[in-house]
Coordinates of C-alpha atoms (C1' of nucleotides) in Angstrom, one line a residue:
Chain A
M217 CA -17.1 -9.4 26.2
K218 CA -13.6 -10.9 25.3
K219 CA -10.6 -8.8 25.8
V220 CA -8.4 -8.3 22.9
A221 CA -5.9 -10.9 22.2
P222 CA -2.5 -10.0 23.4
E223 CA -1.0 -10.8 20.0
T224 CA -0.5 -8.3 17.4
V225 CA -3.5 -7.1 16.3
R226 CA -3.9 -7.7 12.0
V227 CA -7.1 -6.9 10.6
R228 CA -8.3 -6.6 7.0
M229 CA -10.8 -4.8 4.6
A230 CA -11.7 -7.6 1.8
P231 CA -13.8 -5.6 -0.8
S232 CA -14.9 -7.0 -3.6
P233 CA -14.1 -4.9 -6.8
T234 CA -17.4 -4.7 -8.0
G235 CA -18.5 -0.6 -7.9
Y236 CA -17.4 2.1 -6.1
L237 CA -16.6 2.1 -2.6
H238 CA -20.0 2.6 -0.7
I239 CA -20.7 3.8 2.5
G240 CA -21.1 1.0 4.4
G241 CA -17.7 -0.4 3.1
A242 CA -16.4 3.1 4.3
R243 CA -17.3 2.3 7.7
T244 CA -16.0 -1.2 7.7
A245 CA -12.9 -0.1 6.4
L246 CA -12.7 3.0 9.3
F247 CA -13.8 0.5 12.1
N248 CA -10.7 -2.1 11.2
Y249 CA -8.1 0.7 10.3
L250 CA -8.9 2.5 13.9
F251 CA -9.4 -0.9 15.6
A252 CA -5.8 -1.6 14.2
K253 CA -4.4 2.0 14.8
H254 CA -5.5 1.7 18.6
H255 CA -4.0 -1.5 19.2
N256 CA -0.6 -0.1 17.0
G257 CA -1.3 -3.2 14.6
T258 CA -1.6 -3.7 10.8
F259 CA -4.3 -2.6 8.5
I260 CA -4.7 -4.9 5.7
L261 CA -6.4 -4.2 2.5
R262 CA -7.0 -7.4 0.4
I263 CA -9.6 -7.5 -2.8
D264 CA -11.9 -10.4 -2.7
D265 CA -12.1 -10.7 -6.6
T266 CA -13.0 -14.4 -6.5
D267 CA -15.8 -13.4 -9.0
T268 CA -14.3 -12.8 -12.1
A269 CA -17.4 -12.2 -14.0
R270 CA -17.9 -9.2 -11.7
S271 CA -14.8 -7.9 -10.6
T272 CA -13.3 -4.9 -12.5
D273 CA -10.1 -3.0 -12.3
A274 CA -12.2 0.2 -12.7
S275 CA -13.9 -0.5 -9.9
M276 CA -10.5 -1.5 -8.0
Q277 CA -9.4 1.9 -8.8
E278 CA -12.0 3.7 -7.3
I279 CA -11.8 1.8 -3.9
Y280 CA -8.0 2.9 -3.6
D281 CA -8.9 6.6 -4.7
S282 CA -11.8 6.5 -2.1
L283 CA -9.8 5.0 0.8
K284 CA -6.9 7.1 0.2
W285 CA -9.2 10.3 -0.1
L286 CA -10.8 9.4 3.3
S287 CA -6.8 8.6 4.5
I288 CA -7.5 5.3 5.6
N289 CA -4.3 3.8 4.6
W290 CA -3.3 0.4 4.6
D291 CA -0.3 -1.3 5.2
E292 CA -0.3 -4.6 3.7
Q293 CA -2.2 -5.3 0.6
Y294 CA -3.6 -8.8 -1.4
I295 CA -5.2 -9.6 -4.3
Q296 CA -7.0 -12.7 -4.3
S297 CA -7.0 -13.4 -8.1
E298 CA -3.3 -13.7 -7.4
R299 CA -3.6 -16.6 -4.9
R300 CA -5.3 -19.1 -6.7
N301 CA -2.6 -22.0 -6.0
I302 CA -2.8 -21.4 -2.6
Y303 CA -6.2 -21.8 -2.1
D304 CA -5.8 -25.0 -5.0
R305 CA -3.5 -26.6 -2.4
Y306 CA -6.1 -26.4 0.5
V307 CA -8.9 -27.3 -1.9
S308 CA -7.0 -30.7 -2.7
Q309 CA -5.8 -31.3 1.1
L310 CA -9.9 -31.3 1.7
L311 CA -10.5 -33.6 -1.0
E312 CA -8.3 -35.9 0.3
S313 CA -8.8 -35.7 3.7
G314 CA -12.8 -36.4 2.7
N315 CA -13.6 -33.0 4.4
A316 CA -15.0 -32.2 0.8
Y317 CA -16.2 -33.7 -2.3
H318 CA -17.0 -33.1 -6.2
C319 CA -20.7 -32.6 -7.1
Y320 CA -22.3 -33.1 -10.0
C321 CA -25.7 -31.2 -9.4
T322 CA -27.1 -29.3 -12.8
P323 CA -28.3 -25.8 -12.0
E324 CA -32.0 -27.5 -13.1
E325 CA -31.6 -30.0 -10.6
L326 CA -30.1 -27.5 -7.8
E327 CA -33.4 -25.4 -8.4
E328 CA -35.7 -28.0 -8.1
I329 CA -34.1 -29.1 -5.2
R330 CA -34.5 -26.1 -3.4
K331 CA -38.4 -25.6 -4.7
Q332 CA -39.0 -28.9 -3.1
A333 CA -37.3 -28.1 0.2
R334 CA -39.3 -24.6 0.2
A335 CA -42.5 -26.6 -0.4
N336 CA -41.4 -29.3 2.8
K337 CA -40.2 -26.1 5.1
Q338 CA -36.9 -27.5 5.4
T339 CA -34.2 -25.7 6.9
R340 CA -31.7 -26.6 4.1
S341 CA -32.2 -27.8 0.7
Y342 CA -28.9 -29.3 -0.6
D343 CA -29.4 -32.8 0.6
G344 CA -25.6 -33.9 0.2
R345 CA -26.9 -36.3 -2.6
Y346 CA -23.3 -36.3 -4.2
R347 CA -21.5 -37.1 -1.2
D348 CA -20.5 -40.9 -1.7
L349 CA -20.8 -41.6 -5.5
T350 CA -19.3 -44.7 -6.7
P351 CA -16.4 -44.7 -9.3
E352 CA -18.8 -45.9 -11.7
A353 CA -21.3 -42.9 -11.4
V354 CA -18.2 -40.3 -11.3
Q355 CA -17.4 -41.9 -14.6
R356 CA -20.8 -41.4 -16.2
F357 CA -20.9 -37.7 -15.2
V358 CA -17.6 -36.8 -16.5
A359 CA -18.5 -38.9 -19.8
E360 CA -21.7 -36.6 -20.1
G361 CA -19.2 -33.4 -19.8
R362 CA -20.2 -32.7 -16.5
K363 CA -18.3 -30.1 -14.9
P364 CA -18.2 -30.7 -11.0
T365 CA -18.1 -28.1 -7.8
V366 CA -16.5 -28.9 -4.7
R367 CA -18.7 -29.0 -1.6
I368 CA -17.4 -29.2 2.2
K369 CA -18.9 -31.6 4.2
I370 CA -21.1 -30.2 7.0
P371 CA -20.4 -31.9 10.3
D372 CA -22.6 -33.0 12.8
T373 CA -21.5 -31.2 15.8
P374 CA -22.8 -27.9 16.8
I375 CA -20.8 -25.3 15.5
R376 CA -19.5 -22.5 18.1
V377 CA -19.5 -19.0 17.3
D378 CA -17.9 -16.2 19.2
D379 CA -18.6 -12.4 18.2
L380 CA -17.2 -9.6 19.8
I381 CA -20.4 -7.3 19.5
L382 CA -23.3 -9.8 19.5
G383 CA -22.0 -12.6 22.1
S384 CA -21.5 -16.2 21.4
R385 CA -23.9 -18.9 20.4
N386 CA -24.0 -22.2 19.1
I387 CA -25.2 -23.1 15.7
D388 CA -26.9 -26.0 14.9
P389 CA -25.0 -28.0 11.9
A390 CA -28.4 -29.2 10.6
T391 CA -29.2 -25.3 9.4
L392 CA -26.3 -25.5 7.5
E393 CA -26.0 -27.2 4.1
D394 CA -22.8 -28.8 2.3
E395 CA -21.7 -25.0 0.9
V396 CA -20.1 -25.1 -2.7
I397 CA -16.6 -23.8 -2.3
V398 CA -14.9 -24.3 -6.0
R399 CA -17.1 -23.3 -9.0
S400 CA -17.7 -25.5 -11.6
N401 CA -15.3 -23.5 -13.7
G402 CA -12.5 -24.1 -10.9
M403 CA -12.8 -21.0 -9.4
P404 CA -12.6 -21.1 -5.5
N405 CA -15.5 -19.2 -3.6
Y406 CA -15.6 -16.3 -1.0
N407 CA -16.4 -18.6 2.2
L408 CA -13.3 -20.8 1.0
T409 CA -10.6 -18.1 0.4
S410 CA -11.8 -15.5 3.2
I411 CA -11.3 -17.9 6.0
I412 CA -8.0 -19.2 4.3
D413 CA -6.5 -15.9 3.6
D414 CA -7.8 -14.9 7.4
A415 CA -5.1 -18.0 8.4
E416 CA -2.8 -17.3 6.1
M417 CA -2.3 -13.6 6.5
Q418 CA -2.5 -13.9 10.3
I419 CA -5.3 -11.9 10.6
T420 CA -6.5 -11.8 14.6
H421 CA -9.9 -9.8 14.2
V422 CA -12.6 -10.0 11.1
I423 CA -14.6 -6.6 11.7
R424 CA -17.0 -6.7 9.0
G425 CA -21.0 -6.2 8.2
T426 CA -23.7 -8.3 9.9
E427 CA -24.7 -9.7 6.1
H428 CA -22.0 -11.9 7.0
L429 CA -22.7 -13.6 10.0
N430 CA -24.4 -16.4 8.3
N431 CA -21.3 -17.3 6.6
T432 CA -19.3 -17.8 9.8
P433 CA -20.3 -20.8 10.7
K434 CA -19.4 -22.0 7.3
Q435 CA -16.1 -20.3 7.3
I436 CA -15.4 -22.1 10.6
V437 CA -16.1 -25.4 9.4
I438 CA -13.7 -24.9 6.7
A439 CA -11.2 -23.9 9.1
N440 CA -11.6 -26.6 11.4
A441 CA -11.6 -29.3 8.5
L442 CA -8.1 -27.6 7.7
G443 CA -6.7 -27.2 10.8
L444 CA -6.8 -23.6 10.7
K445 CA -6.9 -20.6 13.3
V446 CA -9.7 -19.0 13.3
P447 CA -10.0 -15.2 13.9
Q448 CA -12.1 -13.4 16.2
F449 CA -15.1 -12.0 14.8
A450 CA -17.1 -9.0 15.4
H451 CA -20.1 -8.1 12.8
I452 CA -20.9 -4.4 12.8
P453 CA -24.5 -3.6 12.4
L454 CA -25.9 -2.2 8.9
V455 CA -26.2 1.0 7.5
L456 CA -29.6 1.5 6.6
D457 CA -31.8 4.0 4.2
S458 CA -34.7 6.2 5.9
G459 CA -37.1 3.5 5.3
G460 CA -34.9 0.9 7.7
R461 CA -33.2 -1.2 4.5
K462 CA -29.9 -2.1 4.1
M463 CA -28.0 0.7 2.0
S464 CA -26.6 -1.0 -1.0
K465 CA -25.5 -0.4 -4.9
R466 CA -28.3 -2.0 -6.3
H467 CA -31.1 -0.3 -4.4
H468 CA -29.2 3.0 -3.9
G469 CA -27.0 3.7 -6.8
D470 CA -24.5 6.3 -6.5
L471 CA -26.2 7.7 -3.3
V472 CA -24.3 5.3 -1.5
A473 CA -21.0 6.3 -3.3
V474 CA -18.3 7.7 -1.1
N475 CA -16.7 9.7 -4.3
R476 CA -20.1 11.0 -4.9
Y477 CA -19.9 12.8 -1.6
R478 CA -16.2 13.8 -2.6
E479 CA -17.4 15.3 -6.0
Q480 CA -20.4 17.2 -3.8
G481 CA -18.1 18.5 -1.8
Y482 CA -17.8 16.9 1.5
L483 CA -14.9 17.0 3.1
P484 CA -13.1 13.4 4.3
E485 CA -12.6 14.8 8.1
A486 CA -16.7 14.7 8.0
M487 CA -17.2 11.5 6.1
L488 CA -14.9 9.9 8.6
N489 CA -16.6 11.6 11.5
F490 CA -20.1 11.2 10.5
V491 CA -19.6 7.1 9.4
V492 CA -18.0 6.6 12.9
R493 CA -21.0 7.7 14.9
L494 CA -23.3 5.3 12.5
G495 CA -22.9 2.4 15.6
W496 CA -20.4 3.6 17.3
S497 CA -20.5 6.3 20.3
Y498 CA -17.9 7.5 22.9
D499 CA -20.0 9.1 25.4
D500 CA -23.3 11.1 25.6
K501 CA -21.2 14.5 25.3
Q502 CA -19.0 13.9 22.6
E503 CA -19.9 14.4 18.6
I504 CA -17.0 15.9 17.1
F505 CA -13.9 13.5 16.7
S506 CA -10.6 14.0 15.0
V507 CA -9.3 10.8 13.5
D508 CA -6.3 10.7 16.2
E509 CA -8.9 11.2 18.7
L510 CA -10.8 8.4 17.4
I511 CA -7.8 6.0 17.1
E512 CA -7.5 6.6 20.8
K513 CA -10.8 6.4 21.8
F514 CA -12.2 3.6 19.3
D515 CA -13.1 0.3 20.8
L516 CA -15.3 -2.7 19.9
E517 CA -17.2 -2.8 22.9
R518 CA -18.7 0.9 22.4
V519 CA -20.4 -0.4 19.0
G520 CA -24.2 -1.1 18.7
K521 CA -26.1 -4.2 17.7
S522 CA -29.0 -2.7 15.7
G523 CA -28.6 -1.1 12.6
S524 CA -28.4 2.5 12.1
V525 CA -30.2 4.8 9.3
F526 CA -27.8 7.1 7.2
D527 CA -29.2 10.7 8.3
I528 CA -28.1 13.3 5.2
K529 CA -28.9 16.0 7.6
K530 CA -26.1 15.0 10.3
L531 CA -23.8 14.6 7.5
E532 CA -24.2 18.3 6.4
W533 CA -24.2 19.8 9.7
L534 CA -21.0 17.8 10.5
N535 CA -19.5 19.0 6.8
S536 CA -20.1 22.7 7.3
H537 CA -18.7 22.5 10.6
Y538 CA -15.4 20.7 9.3
I539 CA -15.8 23.7 6.5
N540 CA -15.7 26.4 9.0
Q541 CA -13.0 25.0 10.8
L542 CA -11.0 25.8 7.6
D543 CA -9.1 29.1 7.8
S544 CA -9.8 31.2 4.7
A545 CA -6.9 30.2 2.7
A546 CA -7.6 26.7 3.2
R547 CA -11.3 26.9 2.5
T548 CA -10.2 29.0 -0.8
D549 CA -8.0 26.3 -1.7
A550 CA -10.6 23.7 -1.1
V551 CA -13.5 25.7 -3.2
I552 CA -11.2 26.7 -5.9
P553 CA -11.9 23.5 -7.7
F554 CA -15.7 23.7 -7.7
W555 CA -15.3 27.3 -9.2
Q556 CA -13.5 26.1 -12.0
E557 CA -16.0 22.9 -12.4
A558 CA -18.5 25.2 -12.7
G559 CA -16.4 27.3 -15.1
L560 CA -16.5 30.3 -13.0
L561 CA -12.9 30.1 -12.8
N562 CA -10.4 29.1 -15.0
N563 CA -7.1 27.4 -14.7
S564 CA -5.3 30.8 -14.2
I565 CA -7.3 31.7 -10.8
G566 CA -6.3 35.3 -11.3
D567 CA -6.5 37.1 -8.1
R568 CA -6.0 35.1 -5.2
D569 CA -6.7 37.6 -2.7
W570 CA -10.1 38.8 -4.2
L571 CA -11.3 35.0 -4.0
E572 CA -10.0 34.9 -0.6
G573 CA -11.8 37.8 0.4
I574 CA -15.3 36.4 -1.7
V575 CA -14.8 33.3 0.7
E576 CA -14.5 35.3 3.6
A577 CA -17.5 37.3 2.9
V578 CA -19.8 34.2 2.4
G579 CA -18.3 33.1 5.7
E580 CA -20.1 30.2 7.2
R581 CA -22.6 29.6 4.9
L582 CA -21.4 26.5 3.4
T583 CA -22.9 23.3 3.8
T584 CA -21.0 21.8 1.5
L585 CA -17.7 23.2 -0.8
Q586 CA -20.1 22.6 -4.2
D587 CA -22.5 25.2 -2.3
I588 CA -20.1 28.1 -3.4
V589 CA -21.1 28.3 -6.7
P590 CA -25.0 28.9 -6.4
Q591 CA -23.6 31.2 -3.5
T592 CA -21.2 33.3 -5.5
S593 CA -21.4 32.9 -9.0
Y594 CA -22.9 36.7 -9.5
F595 CA -19.4 37.9 -8.0
F596 CA -18.0 36.3 -11.6
T597 CA -20.7 37.3 -14.2
D598 CA -24.0 39.7 -14.1
A599 CA -25.6 37.3 -16.5
F600 CA -28.0 36.3 -13.5
E601 CA -31.8 36.5 -13.0
Y602 CA -33.1 38.8 -10.7
E603 CA -35.4 36.1 -8.5
P604 CA -39.1 36.7 -9.1
K605 CA -39.9 36.4 -5.6
A606 CA -37.4 38.9 -4.2
V607 CA -38.3 41.3 -7.1
K608 CA -41.9 41.3 -6.2
K609 CA -41.3 41.6 -2.1
W610 CA -38.5 44.2 -2.2
W611 CA -38.7 45.9 -5.8
G612 CA -42.4 46.1 -5.6
N613 CA -45.4 44.8 -7.6
S614 CA -47.1 48.4 -7.7
E615 CA -45.8 51.2 -10.5
E616 CA -45.4 53.7 -7.6
K617 CA -43.6 51.4 -5.6
R618 CA -41.2 50.3 -8.6
E619 CA -40.7 54.2 -8.8
R620 CA -40.0 54.5 -5.5
T621 CA -37.2 51.6 -6.0
R622 CA -35.9 53.4 -9.0
E623 CA -35.2 56.2 -6.7
I624 CA -33.5 54.8 -4.2
L625 CA -31.3 52.8 -6.6
T626 CA -30.6 55.8 -8.4
N627 CA -29.9 58.0 -5.3
I628 CA -27.2 54.9 -3.7
S629 CA -25.9 55.1 -7.1
Q630 CA -25.0 58.3 -7.0
I631 CA -23.8 58.3 -3.3
L632 CA -21.3 55.5 -4.3
E633 CA -20.1 57.3 -7.5
E634 CA -19.4 60.3 -5.2
I635 CA -18.0 58.2 -2.4
P636 CA -14.4 59.3 -2.0
T637 CA -12.9 55.9 -0.8
F638 CA -14.4 52.9 -1.8
D639 CA -14.2 50.5 1.3
I640 CA -16.7 49.0 3.6
E641 CA -16.8 51.8 6.8
T642 CA -17.3 54.8 3.8
I643 CA -19.7 53.2 2.2
E644 CA -21.8 52.0 5.1
A645 CA -21.8 55.8 6.7
A646 CA -22.9 56.8 3.5
I647 CA -25.7 54.7 3.1
W648 CA -27.1 55.3 6.5
K649 CA -27.0 58.7 6.3
Y650 CA -28.8 58.7 3.1
T651 CA -31.6 56.3 4.6
D652 CA -31.7 57.8 8.0
E653 CA -31.8 61.6 6.6
K654 CA -34.6 60.4 3.7
D655 CA -36.4 58.2 6.4
I656 CA -36.3 55.1 4.3
K657 CA -36.0 52.0 5.8
R658 CA -32.8 50.3 5.9
V659 CA -33.8 47.0 5.6
A660 CA -35.8 48.6 2.1
A661 CA -32.9 50.2 0.8
M662 CA -30.3 47.3 1.4
Q663 CA -32.8 44.7 -0.5
A664 CA -33.2 47.1 -3.1
L665 CA -29.6 47.1 -3.7
R666 CA -28.7 43.5 -2.8
I667 CA -31.0 42.2 -5.7
A668 CA -29.7 45.0 -8.0
L669 CA -26.1 43.3 -7.6
T670 CA -27.2 39.7 -6.8
G671 CA -30.6 39.1 -8.2
A672 CA -31.0 37.3 -5.0
S673 CA -32.6 38.6 -1.7
F674 CA -30.1 36.7 0.3
G675 CA -26.4 36.5 1.0
P676 CA -23.5 38.0 2.4
S677 CA -23.2 41.2 4.1
L678 CA -23.9 43.8 1.1
F679 CA -21.2 45.9 2.0
D680 CA -18.7 43.1 1.6
I681 CA -20.4 42.6 -1.9
V682 CA -20.4 46.0 -2.9
V683 CA -16.7 46.5 -2.2
L684 CA -15.6 43.0 -3.7
L685 CA -17.6 43.7 -6.9
G686 CA -15.8 47.2 -6.9
K687 CA -16.8 50.4 -7.8
D688 CA -17.2 50.4 -11.7
E689 CA -19.2 46.8 -11.7
V690 CA -21.5 48.1 -8.9
L691 CA -22.1 51.6 -10.9
K692 CA -22.5 49.4 -14.1
R693 CA -25.3 47.0 -12.3
I694 CA -27.5 49.5 -10.8
P695 CA -28.7 51.3 -13.8
K696 CA -29.0 47.7 -15.3
A697 CA -31.4 47.0 -12.7
I698 CA -33.2 50.6 -13.0
E699 CA -33.5 50.0 -16.6
H700 CA -35.2 46.2 -15.8
L701 CA -37.4 48.0 -13.2
T702 CA -38.9 49.7 -16.1
Chain B
rG653 C1' -40.9 -20.7 3.6
rC654 C1' -36.7 -21.8 6.5
rC655 C1' -32.3 -19.6 9.5
rG656 C1' -30.5 -15.8 12.2
rC657 C1' -29.7 -11.1 14.6
rU658 C1' -31.9 -6.5 16.6
rA659 C1' -35.9 -3.5 19.3
rU660 C1' -34.5 4.3 24.1
rC661 C1' -37.3 10.8 21.0
rG662 C1' -38.1 11.5 13.3
rU663 C1' -32.6 10.2 13.5
rC664 C1' -27.7 9.1 15.3
rU665 C1' -27.2 7.7 20.6
rA666 C1' -26.1 8.1 26.5
rG667 C1' -27.9 5.5 30.5
rG668 C1' -29.4 1.2 33.3
rG669 C1' -33.2 -2.3 39.0
rG670 C1' -35.3 3.9 42.4
rU671 C1' -33.1 9.8 37.1
rU672 C1' -37.7 15.5 35.8
rA673 C1' -34.6 8.9 30.8
rG674 C1' -29.3 12.9 29.0
rG675 C1' -26.9 14.9 24.7
rA676 C1' -26.3 15.5 19.3
rC677 C1' -28.7 16.1 14.2
rG678 C1' -33.6 17.8 12.4
rG679 C1' -37.9 20.7 13.8
rG680 C1' -40.5 24.6 16.1
rU681 C1' -40.6 29.9 18.8
rG682 C1' -38.4 34.3 20.2
rG683 C1' -33.4 37.6 20.2
rU684 C1' -29.5 39.5 17.5
rU685 C1' -29.0 41.8 12.5
rC686 C1' -29.3 45.0 5.5
rU687 C1' -31.1 39.8 3.8
rC688 C1' -29.6 34.8 4.7
rA689 C1' -26.7 32.1 7.6
rG690 C1' -24.4 31.8 12.2
rC691 C1' -24.9 32.9 16.7
rC692 C1' -27.7 32.8 22.0
rA693 C1' -32.1 31.5 24.9
rC694 C1' -36.1 28.4 24.9
rC695 C1' -39.9 24.6 23.4
rA696 C1' -42.1 20.0 21.3
rA697 C1' -40.3 14.8 20.9
rA698 C1' -38.5 8.2 23.1
rC699 C1' -37.5 3.2 26.6
rC700 C1' -42.2 -2.2 20.6
rG701 C1' -46.4 -5.4 23.4
rG702 C1' -47.6 -8.5 27.6
rG703 C1' -46.1 -11.8 31.3
rG704 C1' -43.1 -12.9 35.2
rU705 C1' -38.6 -12.0 39.3
rU706 C1' -38.6 -7.7 42.8
rC707 C1' -40.6 -3.2 47.6
rG708 C1' -39.7 -1.2 42.8
rA709 C1' -38.2 -3.1 35.3
rA710 C1' -37.4 1.4 30.5
rU711 C1' -33.3 -1.8 32.6
rC712 C1' -33.1 -8.8 34.4
rC713 C1' -36.2 -13.6 32.5
rC714 C1' -39.6 -15.6 29.0
rC715 C1' -43.4 -15.3 25.1
rG716 C1' -45.2 -12.3 21.4
rU717 C1' -44.7 -8.4 17.6
rA718 C1' -42.5 -5.8 14.2
rG719 C1' -38.2 -4.7 11.5
rC720 C1' -34.1 -6.1 9.1
rG721 C1' -30.2 -9.7 6.8
rG722 C1' -29.0 -14.0 5.0
rU723 C1' -31.1 -18.0 2.3
rA724 C1' -26.2 -18.3 -5.2
rC725 C1' -21.5 -22.1 -8.5
rC726 C1' -21.8 -13.1 -5.1
rA727 C1' -19.1 -10.8 -1.9

RNA sequence: GCCGCUAUCGUCUAGGGGUUAGGACGGGUGGUUCUCAGCCACCAAACCGGGGUUCGAAUCCCCGUAGCGGUACCA
């Protein structure tokens, strides 16, 4: 494997603004970013928007937002649609040197050519039929109103492709065809603009997904025809769905959108850590990496060759890890927008200490920040349902059992009402004293009370809940539950 | 169809001519506990197949097979 060239590293992430930033794009951005930072180089964001029909400003904005959220910051930025004159100049050069030519193929003709090629099991379809037109023929086509495309001439010598991850190989030019480099509407195409900009921007390493592997020899041909320096390539394997297929907007919708994970309460640190391990590993010991550590340790040589499946369970694990890492103040800050979004909290936040108390009570139970909503809504409202399954199991499904539960709840209510100080220790002692004296199973009493106060059979320590809810609220909810039981 | 890439537990992966093939996620079992989560302990789980080379192959080579990617006037 080749060593990194001594010159200053310059890499780029070149998304097309045709949708949100997706998981694969985020990983490509990260790999580029880490590689740049590791080598003290420059990370460039280049918007490849030569497809004017599909590119949108909204998409561009979302890509910026997602990258910023992930703290993948770029040092320089370019937008290809603003660089038309540069590409036009190179196209003229190609035309003049005879390395490219106008092609007057109609869409119908192209379709027919492709059909034929397939039927004949040919490797390439377009046969270069417009390569050498007489001036008369050109005139005729122009008179017909045909708008030509520009095609690059594929030479007949083998093309060597070096890849830092996949190794080197020679491409038989017979497997390549004269690619369209300028559309009939005059807009240059990806293969052209990409390799020109890589040279213009002095990109040293092109790190991109393997879906671009087959574009690489075409781009090398263009660069060679233009006398441009070719960057080193590193094609990183694809991010796959659980069925082993490439994750794409087309097939997976916003399941692949980085923004969606942000909205669901995933932390950027978790996303970064998750995504970097899709194809890259350090050793057999470490799973958790901070960004600084990644910058220090990231290396193209440790990127694998095969695709990696996106495993949401692993992401969830990482996310809970990073949430648990937050102290309660930071965790509260992180969670407040989710309470607000759910309408449990208005903009004025209110009693900050109380909120932090809730967050502390919830402890390590959050997988995503959004989990705070279902797990704590009962703190904000008593308009919850008593979970039927829990009711059946802990409140009882016979009249005798329900009577018994009513008795327990009534007793506890009384105990709590008469308690001298409403704090955890005192309450705990009083309840245990009660259950021990009456020979009631702790779990039975606690679960009965838990359901009365929260509607559910699971959650944080009940004593935390009781104290956080406060005496008044607890003494309101117990009778309500008893009534429900009657 | 054609061109290309890839192949270790379900998943992410480490390793790599001689290992009980390691870790993590997920799963399972037990313990702790007022429930859940967590934590602790333990368990199951893999080198795609066939040929070579070799004393020895999961590892190197070849051939298959399978999967995936590309096959646009998208990127």
